[in-house]
PDB file of C-alpha atoms in Angstrom:
ATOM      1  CA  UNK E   1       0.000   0.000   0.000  1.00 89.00           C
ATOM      2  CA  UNK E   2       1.749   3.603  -0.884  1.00 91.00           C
ATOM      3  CA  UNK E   3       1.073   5.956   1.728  1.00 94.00           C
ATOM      4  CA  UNK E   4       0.254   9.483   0.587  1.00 94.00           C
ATOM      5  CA  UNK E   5       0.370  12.228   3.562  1.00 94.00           C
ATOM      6  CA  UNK E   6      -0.357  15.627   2.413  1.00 94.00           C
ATOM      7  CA  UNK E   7      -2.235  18.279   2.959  1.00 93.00           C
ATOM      8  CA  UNK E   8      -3.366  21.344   0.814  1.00 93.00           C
ATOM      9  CA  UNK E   9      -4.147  24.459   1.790  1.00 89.00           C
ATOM     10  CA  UNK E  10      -7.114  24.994   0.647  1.00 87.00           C
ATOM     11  CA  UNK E  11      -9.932  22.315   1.782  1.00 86.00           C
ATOM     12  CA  UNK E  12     -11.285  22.593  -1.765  1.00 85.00           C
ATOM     13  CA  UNK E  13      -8.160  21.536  -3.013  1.00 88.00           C
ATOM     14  CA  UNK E  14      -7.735  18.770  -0.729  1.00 88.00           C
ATOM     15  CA  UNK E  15     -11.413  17.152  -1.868  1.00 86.00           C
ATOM     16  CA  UNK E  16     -10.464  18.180  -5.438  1.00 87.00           C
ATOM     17  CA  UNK E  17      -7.017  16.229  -5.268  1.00 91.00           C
ATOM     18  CA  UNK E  18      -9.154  13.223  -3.456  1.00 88.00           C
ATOM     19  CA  UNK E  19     -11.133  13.175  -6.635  1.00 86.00           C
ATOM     20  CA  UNK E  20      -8.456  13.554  -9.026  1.00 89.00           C
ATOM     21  CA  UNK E  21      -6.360  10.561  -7.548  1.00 90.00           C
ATOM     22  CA  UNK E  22      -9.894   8.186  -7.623  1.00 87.00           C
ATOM     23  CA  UNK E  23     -10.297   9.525 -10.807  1.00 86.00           C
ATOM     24  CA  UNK E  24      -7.079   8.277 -12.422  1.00 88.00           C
ATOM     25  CA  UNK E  25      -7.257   4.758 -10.546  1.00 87.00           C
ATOM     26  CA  UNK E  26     -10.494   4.307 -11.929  1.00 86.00           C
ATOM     27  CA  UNK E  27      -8.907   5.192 -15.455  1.00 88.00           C
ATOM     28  CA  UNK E  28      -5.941   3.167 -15.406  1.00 87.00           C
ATOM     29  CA  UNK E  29      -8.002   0.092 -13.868  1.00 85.00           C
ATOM     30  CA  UNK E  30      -5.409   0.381 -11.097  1.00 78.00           C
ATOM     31  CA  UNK E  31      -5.935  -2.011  -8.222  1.00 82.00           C
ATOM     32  CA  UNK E  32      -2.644  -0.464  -6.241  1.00 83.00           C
ATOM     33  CA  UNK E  33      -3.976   0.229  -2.932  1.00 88.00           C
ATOM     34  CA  UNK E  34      -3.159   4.098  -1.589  1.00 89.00           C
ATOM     35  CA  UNK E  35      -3.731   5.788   1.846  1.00 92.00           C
ATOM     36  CA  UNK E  36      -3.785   9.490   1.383  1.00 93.00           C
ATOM     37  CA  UNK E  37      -4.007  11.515   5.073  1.00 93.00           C
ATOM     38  CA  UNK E  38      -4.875  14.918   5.557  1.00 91.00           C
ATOM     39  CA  UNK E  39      -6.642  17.587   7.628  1.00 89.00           C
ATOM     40  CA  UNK E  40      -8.219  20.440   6.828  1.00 84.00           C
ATOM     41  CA  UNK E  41      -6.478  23.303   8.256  1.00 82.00           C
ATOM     42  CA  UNK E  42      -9.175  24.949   9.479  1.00 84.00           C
ATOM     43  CA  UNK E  43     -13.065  24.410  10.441  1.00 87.00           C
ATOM     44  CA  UNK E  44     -15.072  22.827   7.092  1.00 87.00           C
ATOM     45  CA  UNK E  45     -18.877  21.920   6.940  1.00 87.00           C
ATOM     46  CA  UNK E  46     -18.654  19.438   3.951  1.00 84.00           C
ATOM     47  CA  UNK E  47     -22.314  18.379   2.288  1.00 83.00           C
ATOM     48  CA  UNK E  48     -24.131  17.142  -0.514  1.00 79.00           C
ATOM     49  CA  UNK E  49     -26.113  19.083  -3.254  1.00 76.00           C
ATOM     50  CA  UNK E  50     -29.014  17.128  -2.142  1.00 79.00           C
ATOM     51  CA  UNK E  51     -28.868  18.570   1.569  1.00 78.00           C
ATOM     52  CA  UNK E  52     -31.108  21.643   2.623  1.00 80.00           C
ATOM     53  CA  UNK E  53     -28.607  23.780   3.850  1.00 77.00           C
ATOM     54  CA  UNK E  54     -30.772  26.035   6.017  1.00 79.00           C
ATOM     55  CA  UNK E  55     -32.474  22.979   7.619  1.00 85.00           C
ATOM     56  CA  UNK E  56     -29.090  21.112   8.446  1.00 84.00           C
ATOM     57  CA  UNK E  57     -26.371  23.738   8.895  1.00 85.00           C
ATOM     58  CA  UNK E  58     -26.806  26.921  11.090  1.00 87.00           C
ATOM     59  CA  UNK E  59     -25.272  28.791   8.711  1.00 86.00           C
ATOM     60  CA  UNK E  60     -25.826  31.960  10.554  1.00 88.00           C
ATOM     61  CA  UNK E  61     -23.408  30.342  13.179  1.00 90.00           C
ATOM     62  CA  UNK E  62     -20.504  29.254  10.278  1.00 89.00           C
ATOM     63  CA  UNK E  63     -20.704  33.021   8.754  1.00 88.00           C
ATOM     64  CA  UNK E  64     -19.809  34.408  12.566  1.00 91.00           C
ATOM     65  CA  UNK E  65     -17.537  31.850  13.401  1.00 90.00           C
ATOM     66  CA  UNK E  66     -15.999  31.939   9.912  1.00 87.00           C
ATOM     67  CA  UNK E  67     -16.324  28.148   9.154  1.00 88.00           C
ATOM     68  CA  UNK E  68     -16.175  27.509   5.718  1.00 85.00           C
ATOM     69  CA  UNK E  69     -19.739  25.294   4.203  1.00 86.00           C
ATOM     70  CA  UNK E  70     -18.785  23.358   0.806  1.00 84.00           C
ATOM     71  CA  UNK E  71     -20.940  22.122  -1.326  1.00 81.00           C
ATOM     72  CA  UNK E  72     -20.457  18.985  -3.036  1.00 78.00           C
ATOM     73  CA  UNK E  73     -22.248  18.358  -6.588  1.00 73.00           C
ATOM     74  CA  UNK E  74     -21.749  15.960  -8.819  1.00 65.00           C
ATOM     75  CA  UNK E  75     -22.374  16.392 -12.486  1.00 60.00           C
ATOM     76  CA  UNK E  76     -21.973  13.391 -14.677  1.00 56.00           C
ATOM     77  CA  UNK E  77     -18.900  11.942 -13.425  1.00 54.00           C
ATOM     78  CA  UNK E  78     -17.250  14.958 -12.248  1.00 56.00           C
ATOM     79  CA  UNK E  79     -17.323  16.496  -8.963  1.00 53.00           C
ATOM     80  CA  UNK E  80     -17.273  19.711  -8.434  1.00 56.00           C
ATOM     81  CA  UNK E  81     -16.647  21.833  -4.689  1.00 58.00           C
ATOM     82  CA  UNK E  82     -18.819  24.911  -4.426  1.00 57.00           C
ATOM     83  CA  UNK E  83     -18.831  27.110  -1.573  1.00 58.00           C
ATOM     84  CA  UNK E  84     -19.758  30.471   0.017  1.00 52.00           C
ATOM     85  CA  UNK E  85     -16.570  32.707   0.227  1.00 48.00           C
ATOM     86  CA  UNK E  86     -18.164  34.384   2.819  1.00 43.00           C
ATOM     87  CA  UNK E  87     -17.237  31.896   5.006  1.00 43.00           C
ATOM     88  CA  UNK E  88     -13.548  31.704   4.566  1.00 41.00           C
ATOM     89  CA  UNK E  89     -12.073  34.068   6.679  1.00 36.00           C
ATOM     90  CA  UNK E  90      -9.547  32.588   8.842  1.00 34.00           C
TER      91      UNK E  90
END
C-alpha cells in the first residue's frame, strides 16, 4: 500500500485532489492500494447538493464563526466543490 500524507491548503483543493487521484485509478483500472491523510487546516462543513442547507447547517453560526460550508455536486462523473466565500475568513 503507498502511503500518501499531504495536505493542501485549501480544503477545496484537498477534496479536489481526493477526486483527481480516484479519478485516475479508476482510469488506469489500477488495483494499487493508496492511503492518502490529511486535515483540513481549518473548520469545514462538507455536504451534498441534495442537503437543505438552512435545515441542516446553522449557517448563521458558520458566517460568525468563519467556518467555511462546501458544497459537493456531482455532475456526470465529475465532482465539483462549491462554496460560500463568505465563510472563509480565517
Amino acid at each position: 500500500m503507498q502511503l500518501l500524507d499531504r495536505t493542501l491548503d485549501d480544503p477545496r483543493a484537498n477534496l479536489a485532489l481526493d477526486e483527481a487521484l480516484l479519478e485516475e485509478a479508476e482510469q488506469q483500472g489500477s488495483h494499487a492500494e493508496l492511503l492518502r491523510l490529511w486535515e483540513f487546516q481549518q473548520p469545514v462543513v462538507v455536504v451534498g447538493r441534495s442537503s437543505r442547507l438552512a435545515d441542516e447547517i446553522h449557517l448563521a453560526a458558520c458566517q460568525q464563526d468563519q467556518v467555511a460550508v462546501l458544497v459537493i455536486e456531482r455532475a456526470g462523473e465529475r465532482m465539483q466543490v462549491t462554496g460560500d466565500d463568505r465563510f472563509f475568513g480565517r
